[in-house]
Amino acid sequence: MSEFKEQAKEKLQKELAEATKDGFAEPIIGYLLKRCAEDDGLSEDVCLEHKTWKKCFDYIVAQAKKLKSSGNCVAVRDEVVYEWAEDYYHMDDKAEEEKRAREQAEREKKQKEEQKKRSEEQAKKVSVPKNTAPAVEKKAEPEAPKKNRMEGQMDLFSMLGM
């Protein structure tokens, strides 16, 4: 058995063990294992670092969605799904993967910068009081006697706070 065939077999078996969608992973990865034993080219493609079962599954789902005309489901023959899986591994997408990784890294960097900027702005808002002018105390002016008040007479309204 060639070196690539053995590596492809190990990689696919490991991905099968880690697969979350076992109902789909088992038959497709089983098919890929059989095909890798027969085809050195496929074995080499499976061994590529950026090729994974999850991306293969996403590719298959995307291909199925293209077939869907209406509704939420589509029926696809097993042979077609197996072809799509092989197509994914044969597809030369390394440059595209690197571009996506760079774009993702740039997005994350921008988000961190924006987050940092917002937190700095928040810190400025908290540390700087809104009214920076010194508070001026108003002196209580003596209350002028009201004209209609008689000295010593009780006022019911002032007792009630009105």
PDB file of C-alpha atoms in Angstrom:
ATOM      1  CA  MET A   1       0.000   0.000   0.000  1.00  0.00           C
ATOM      2  CA  SER A   2       1.386   3.432  -0.892  1.00  0.00           C
ATOM      3  CA  GLU A   3       2.184   6.036   1.718  1.00  0.00           C
ATOM      4  CA  PHE A   4      -0.711   8.269   0.612  1.00  0.00           C
ATOM      5  CA  LYS A   5      -3.211   5.426   0.741  1.00  0.00           C
ATOM      6  CA  GLU A   6      -2.276   4.655   4.345  1.00  0.00           C
ATOM      7  CA  GLN A   7      -2.363   8.333   5.369  1.00  0.00           C
ATOM      8  CA  ALA A   8      -5.715   8.866   3.626  1.00  0.00           C
ATOM      9  CA  LYS A   9      -7.135   5.799   5.351  1.00  0.00           C
ATOM     10  CA  GLU A  10      -5.977   7.026   8.781  1.00  0.00           C
ATOM     11  CA  LYS A  11      -7.273  10.549   8.172  1.00  0.00           C
ATOM     12  CA  LEU A  12     -10.700   9.379   6.990  1.00  0.00           C
ATOM     13  CA  GLN A  13     -11.060   6.894   9.845  1.00  0.00           C
ATOM     14  CA  LYS A  14     -10.174   9.604  12.355  1.00  0.00           C
ATOM     15  CA  GLU A  15     -12.690  12.006  10.784  1.00  0.00           C
ATOM     16  CA  LEU A  16     -15.347   9.271  10.825  1.00  0.00           C
ATOM     17  CA  ALA A  17     -14.769   8.752  14.552  1.00  0.00           C
ATOM     18  CA  GLU A  18     -15.137  12.518  15.147  1.00  0.00           C
ATOM     19  CA  ALA A  19     -18.070  13.034  12.764  1.00  0.00           C
ATOM     20  CA  THR A  20     -21.210  14.532  14.284  1.00  0.00           C
ATOM     21  CA  LYS A  21     -23.449  13.580  11.380  1.00  0.00           C
ATOM     22  CA  ASP A  22     -22.858   9.830  11.629  1.00  0.00           C
ATOM     23  CA  GLY A  23     -25.826   8.946   9.429  1.00  0.00           C
ATOM     24  CA  PHE A  24     -24.189  10.740   6.540  1.00  0.00           C
ATOM     25  CA  ALA A  25     -20.533  10.286   7.421  1.00  0.00           C
ATOM     26  CA  GLU A  26     -20.469   6.511   7.676  1.00  0.00           C
ATOM     27  CA  PRO A  27     -21.603   5.611   4.134  1.00  0.00           C
ATOM     28  CA  ILE A  28     -19.766   8.469   2.418  1.00  0.00           C
ATOM     29  CA  ILE A  29     -16.480   8.032   4.267  1.00  0.00           C
ATOM     30  CA  GLY A  30     -16.810   4.258   3.789  1.00  0.00           C
ATOM     31  CA  TYR A  31     -17.102   4.858   0.055  1.00  0.00           C
ATOM     32  CA  LEU A  32     -14.109   7.233   0.116  1.00  0.00           C
ATOM     33  CA  LEU A  33     -12.034   4.648   1.992  1.00  0.00           C
ATOM     34  CA  LYS A  34     -12.831   2.049  -0.680  1.00  0.00           C
ATOM     35  CA  ARG A  35     -12.012   4.518  -3.472  1.00  0.00           C
ATOM     36  CA  CYS A  36      -8.727   5.587  -1.817  1.00  0.00           C
ATOM     37  CA  ALA A  37      -7.623   1.950  -1.811  1.00  0.00           C
ATOM     38  CA  GLU A  38      -8.200   1.900  -5.584  1.00  0.00           C
ATOM     39  CA  ASP A  39      -7.040   5.407  -6.579  1.00  0.00           C
ATOM     40  CA  ASP A  40      -3.681   6.968  -5.673  1.00  0.00           C
ATOM     41  CA  GLY A  41      -4.831  10.390  -6.920  1.00  0.00           C
ATOM     42  CA  LEU A  42      -7.803  10.465  -4.581  1.00  0.00           C
ATOM     43  CA  SER A  43      -5.600   9.305  -1.703  1.00  0.00           C
ATOM     44  CA  GLU A  44      -3.211  12.207  -2.324  1.00  0.00           C
ATOM     45  CA  ASP A  45      -6.110  14.684  -2.458  1.00  0.00           C
ATOM     46  CA  VAL A  46      -7.613  13.349   0.777  1.00  0.00           C
ATOM     47  CA  CYS A  47      -4.237  13.801   2.485  1.00  0.00           C
ATOM     48  CA  LEU A  48      -4.175  17.533   1.718  1.00  0.00           C
ATOM     49  CA  GLU A  49      -4.218  19.418   5.002  1.00  0.00           C
ATOM     50  CA  HIS A  50      -7.026  21.823   4.104  1.00  0.00           C
ATOM     51  CA  LYS A  51      -9.388  19.029   2.999  1.00  0.00           C
ATOM     52  CA  THR A  52     -11.699  17.827   5.791  1.00  0.00           C
ATOM     53  CA  TRP A  53     -14.845  15.765   6.164  1.00  0.00           C
ATOM     54  CA  LYS A  54     -16.768  18.786   7.474  1.00  0.00           C
ATOM     55  CA  LYS A  55     -15.893  20.826   4.396  1.00  0.00           C
ATOM     56  CA  CYS A  56     -16.739  17.832   2.209  1.00  0.00           C
ATOM     57  CA  PHE A  57     -20.131  17.532   3.892  1.00  0.00           C
ATOM     58  CA  ASP A  58     -20.752  21.283   3.480  1.00  0.00           C
ATOM     59  CA  TYR A  59     -19.865  20.962  -0.220  1.00  0.00           C
ATOM     60  CA  ILE A  60     -22.315  18.073  -0.648  1.00  0.00           C
ATOM     61  CA  VAL A  61     -25.088  20.047   1.077  1.00  0.00           C
ATOM     62  CA  ALA A  62     -24.368  23.080  -1.132  1.00  0.00           C
ATOM     63  CA  GLN A  63     -24.578  20.915  -4.245  1.00  0.00           C
ATOM     64  CA  ALA A  64     -27.888  19.448  -3.077  1.00  0.00           C
ATOM     65  CA  LYS A  65     -29.291  22.936  -2.415  1.00  0.00           C
ATOM     66  CA  LYS A  66     -28.513  23.860  -6.018  1.00  0.00           C
ATOM     67  CA  LEU A  67     -30.812  21.033  -7.153  1.00  0.00           C
ATOM     68  CA  LYS A  68     -33.670  22.084  -4.898  1.00  0.00           C
ATOM     69  CA  SER A  69     -36.406  23.841  -6.872  1.00  0.00           C
ATOM     70  CA  SER A  70     -38.924  24.418  -4.079  1.00  0.00           C
ATOM     71  CA  GLY A  71     -39.668  23.231  -0.594  1.00  0.00           C
ATOM     72  CA  ASN A  72     -37.179  22.233   2.066  1.00  0.00           C
ATOM     73  CA  CYS A  73     -35.873  18.909   0.806  1.00  0.00           C
ATOM     74  CA  VAL A  74     -34.376  17.214  -2.213  1.00  0.00           C
ATOM     75  CA  ALA A  75     -33.770  13.572  -3.053  1.00  0.00           C
ATOM     76  CA  VAL A  76     -30.325  12.670  -4.394  1.00  0.00           C
ATOM     77  CA  ARG A  77     -29.134   9.207  -5.383  1.00  0.00           C
ATOM     78  CA  ASP A  78     -26.236   7.747  -3.375  1.00  0.00           C
ATOM     79  CA  GLU A  79     -24.006   7.560  -6.463  1.00  0.00           C
ATOM     80  CA  VAL A  80     -24.412  11.297  -7.041  1.00  0.00           C
ATOM     81  CA  VAL A  81     -23.513  12.106  -3.439  1.00  0.00           C
ATOM     82  CA  TYR A  82     -20.429   9.883  -3.704  1.00  0.00           C
ATOM     83  CA  GLU A  83     -19.423  11.724  -6.890  1.00  0.00           C
ATOM     84  CA  TRP A  84     -19.786  15.039  -5.094  1.00  0.00           C
ATOM     85  CA  ALA A  85     -17.570  13.788  -2.279  1.00  0.00           C
ATOM     86  CA  GLU A  86     -14.893  12.791  -4.786  1.00  0.00           C
ATOM     87  CA  ASP A  87     -15.326  16.089  -6.624  1.00  0.00           C
ATOM     88  CA  TYR A  88     -14.700  17.963  -3.386  1.00  0.00           C
ATOM     89  CA  TYR A  89     -11.429  16.158  -2.732  1.00  0.00           C
ATOM     90  CA  HIS A  90     -10.275  16.546  -6.370  1.00  0.00           C
ATOM     91  CA  MET A  91     -11.207  20.237  -6.460  1.00  0.00           C
ATOM     92  CA  ASP A  92      -8.203  22.601  -6.394  1.00  0.00           C
ATOM     93  CA  ASP A  93      -9.350  25.055  -3.748  1.00  0.00           C
ATOM     94  CA  LYS A  94      -6.186  25.719  -1.751  1.00  0.00           C
ATOM     95  CA  ALA A  95      -5.911  29.329  -2.970  1.00  0.00           C
ATOM     96  CA  GLU A  96      -9.594  29.883  -2.185  1.00  0.00           C
ATOM     97  CA  GLU A  97      -9.174  28.401   1.307  1.00  0.00           C
ATOM     98  CA  GLU A  98      -6.175  30.626   1.996  1.00  0.00           C
ATOM     99  CA  LYS A  99      -8.128  33.668   0.790  1.00  0.00           C
ATOM    100  CA  ARG A 100     -11.044  32.780   3.112  1.00  0.00           C
ATOM    101  CA  ALA A 101      -8.650  32.312   6.022  1.00  0.00           C
ATOM    102  CA  ARG A 102      -7.044  35.730   5.380  1.00  0.00           C
ATOM    103  CA  GLU A 103     -10.459  37.405   5.107  1.00  0.00           C
ATOM    104  CA  GLN A 104     -11.591  35.739   8.330  1.00  0.00           C
ATOM    105  CA  ALA A 105      -8.431  36.876  10.107  1.00  0.00           C
ATOM    106  CA  GLU A 106      -8.962  40.444   8.838  1.00  0.00           C
ATOM    107  CA  ARG A 107     -12.607  40.415  10.008  1.00  0.00           C
ATOM    108  CA  GLU A 108     -11.565  39.204  13.452  1.00  0.00           C
ATOM    109  CA  LYS A 109      -8.845  41.857  13.646  1.00  0.00           C
ATOM    110  CA  LYS A 110     -11.334  44.613  12.709  1.00  0.00           C
ATOM    111  CA  GLN A 111     -13.831  43.332  15.271  1.00  0.00           C
ATOM    112  CA  LYS A 112     -11.174  43.373  17.997  1.00  0.00           C
ATOM    113  CA  GLU A 113     -10.134  46.912  17.039  1.00  0.00           C
ATOM    114  CA  GLU A 114     -13.750  48.108  17.056  1.00  0.00           C
ATOM    115  CA  GLN A 115     -14.353  46.393  20.404  1.00  0.00           C
ATOM    116  CA  LYS A 116     -11.249  48.049  21.839  1.00  0.00           C
ATOM    117  CA  LYS A 117     -12.326  51.439  20.470  1.00  0.00           C
ATOM    118  CA  ARG A 118     -15.813  51.061  21.969  1.00  0.00           C
ATOM    119  CA  SER A 119     -14.441  50.055  25.346  1.00  0.00           C
ATOM    120  CA  GLU A 120     -12.086  53.044  25.329  1.00  0.00           C
ATOM    121  CA  GLU A 121     -14.998  55.349  24.473  1.00  0.00           C
ATOM    122  CA  GLN A 122     -17.034  53.820  27.284  1.00  0.00           C
ATOM    123  CA  ALA A 123     -14.143  54.355  29.685  1.00  0.00           C
ATOM    124  CA  LYS A 124     -13.947  58.016  28.645  1.00  0.00           C
ATOM    125  CA  LYS A 125     -17.680  58.481  29.188  1.00  0.00           C
ATOM    126  CA  VAL A 126     -17.491  56.973  32.651  1.00  0.00           C
ATOM    127  CA  SER A 127     -14.402  58.884  33.777  1.00  0.00           C
ATOM    128  CA  VAL A 128     -15.420  62.356  32.525  1.00  0.00           C
ATOM    129  CA  PRO A 129     -18.368  63.845  34.429  1.00  0.00           C
ATOM    130  CA  LYS A 130     -21.010  65.413  32.179  1.00  0.00           C
ATOM    131  CA  ASN A 131     -21.177  68.712  34.070  1.00  0.00           C
ATOM    132  CA  THR A 132     -17.606  69.916  34.511  1.00  0.00           C
ATOM    133  CA  ALA A 133     -18.538  73.420  35.706  1.00  0.00           C
ATOM    134  CA  PRO A 134     -18.149  73.932  39.457  1.00  0.00           C
ATOM    135  CA  ALA A 135     -21.388  73.692  41.331  1.00  0.00           C
ATOM    136  CA  VAL A 136     -22.681  77.044  42.499  1.00  0.00           C
ATOM    137  CA  GLU A 137     -24.459  76.983  45.782  1.00  0.00           C
ATOM    138  CA  LYS A 138     -27.538  79.084  45.966  1.00  0.00           C
ATOM    139  CA  LYS A 139     -27.803  81.097  49.107  1.00  0.00           C
ATOM    140  CA  ALA A 140     -31.092  80.871  50.798  1.00  0.00           C
ATOM    141  CA  GLU A 141     -32.694  84.277  50.672  1.00  0.00           C
ATOM    142  CA  PRO A 142     -34.726  85.267  53.646  1.00  0.00           C
ATOM    143  CA  GLU A 143     -38.356  84.785  52.961  1.00  0.00           C
ATOM    144  CA  ALA A 144     -40.167  88.029  52.553  1.00  0.00           C
ATOM    145  CA  PRO A 145     -43.262  88.284  54.614  1.00  0.00           C
ATOM    146  CA  LYS A 146     -46.414  87.853  52.594  1.00  0.00           C
ATOM    147  CA  LYS A 147     -48.690  90.796  52.398  1.00  0.00           C
ATOM    148  CA  ASN A 148     -51.937  89.119  53.379  1.00  0.00           C
ATOM    149  CA  ARG A 149     -50.480  87.323  56.384  1.00  0.00           C
ATOM    150  CA  MET A 150     -51.066  88.464  59.814  1.00  0.00           C
ATOM    151  CA  GLU A 151     -48.402  87.982  62.387  1.00  0.00           C
ATOM    152  CA  GLY A 152     -49.000  84.915  64.569  1.00  0.00           C
ATOM    153  CA  GLN A 153     -51.876  83.570  62.471  1.00  0.00           C
ATOM    154  CA  MET A 154     -51.709  79.911  61.502  1.00  0.00           C
ATOM    155  CA  ASP A 155     -51.776  78.967  57.837  1.00  0.00           C
ATOM    156  CA  LEU A 156     -53.297  75.537  57.227  1.00  0.00           C
ATOM    157  CA  PHE A 157     -51.950  75.323  53.708  1.00  0.00           C
ATOM    158  CA  SER A 158     -48.345  75.845  54.756  1.00  0.00           C
ATOM    159  CA  MET A 159     -48.737  73.157  57.404  1.00  0.00           C
ATOM    160  CA  LEU A 160     -49.888  70.698  54.740  1.00  0.00           C
ATOM    161  CA  GLY A 161     -46.929  71.632  52.532  1.00  0.00           C
ATOM    162  CA  MET A 162     -48.967  73.371  49.871  1.00  0.00           C
TER     163      MET A 162
END
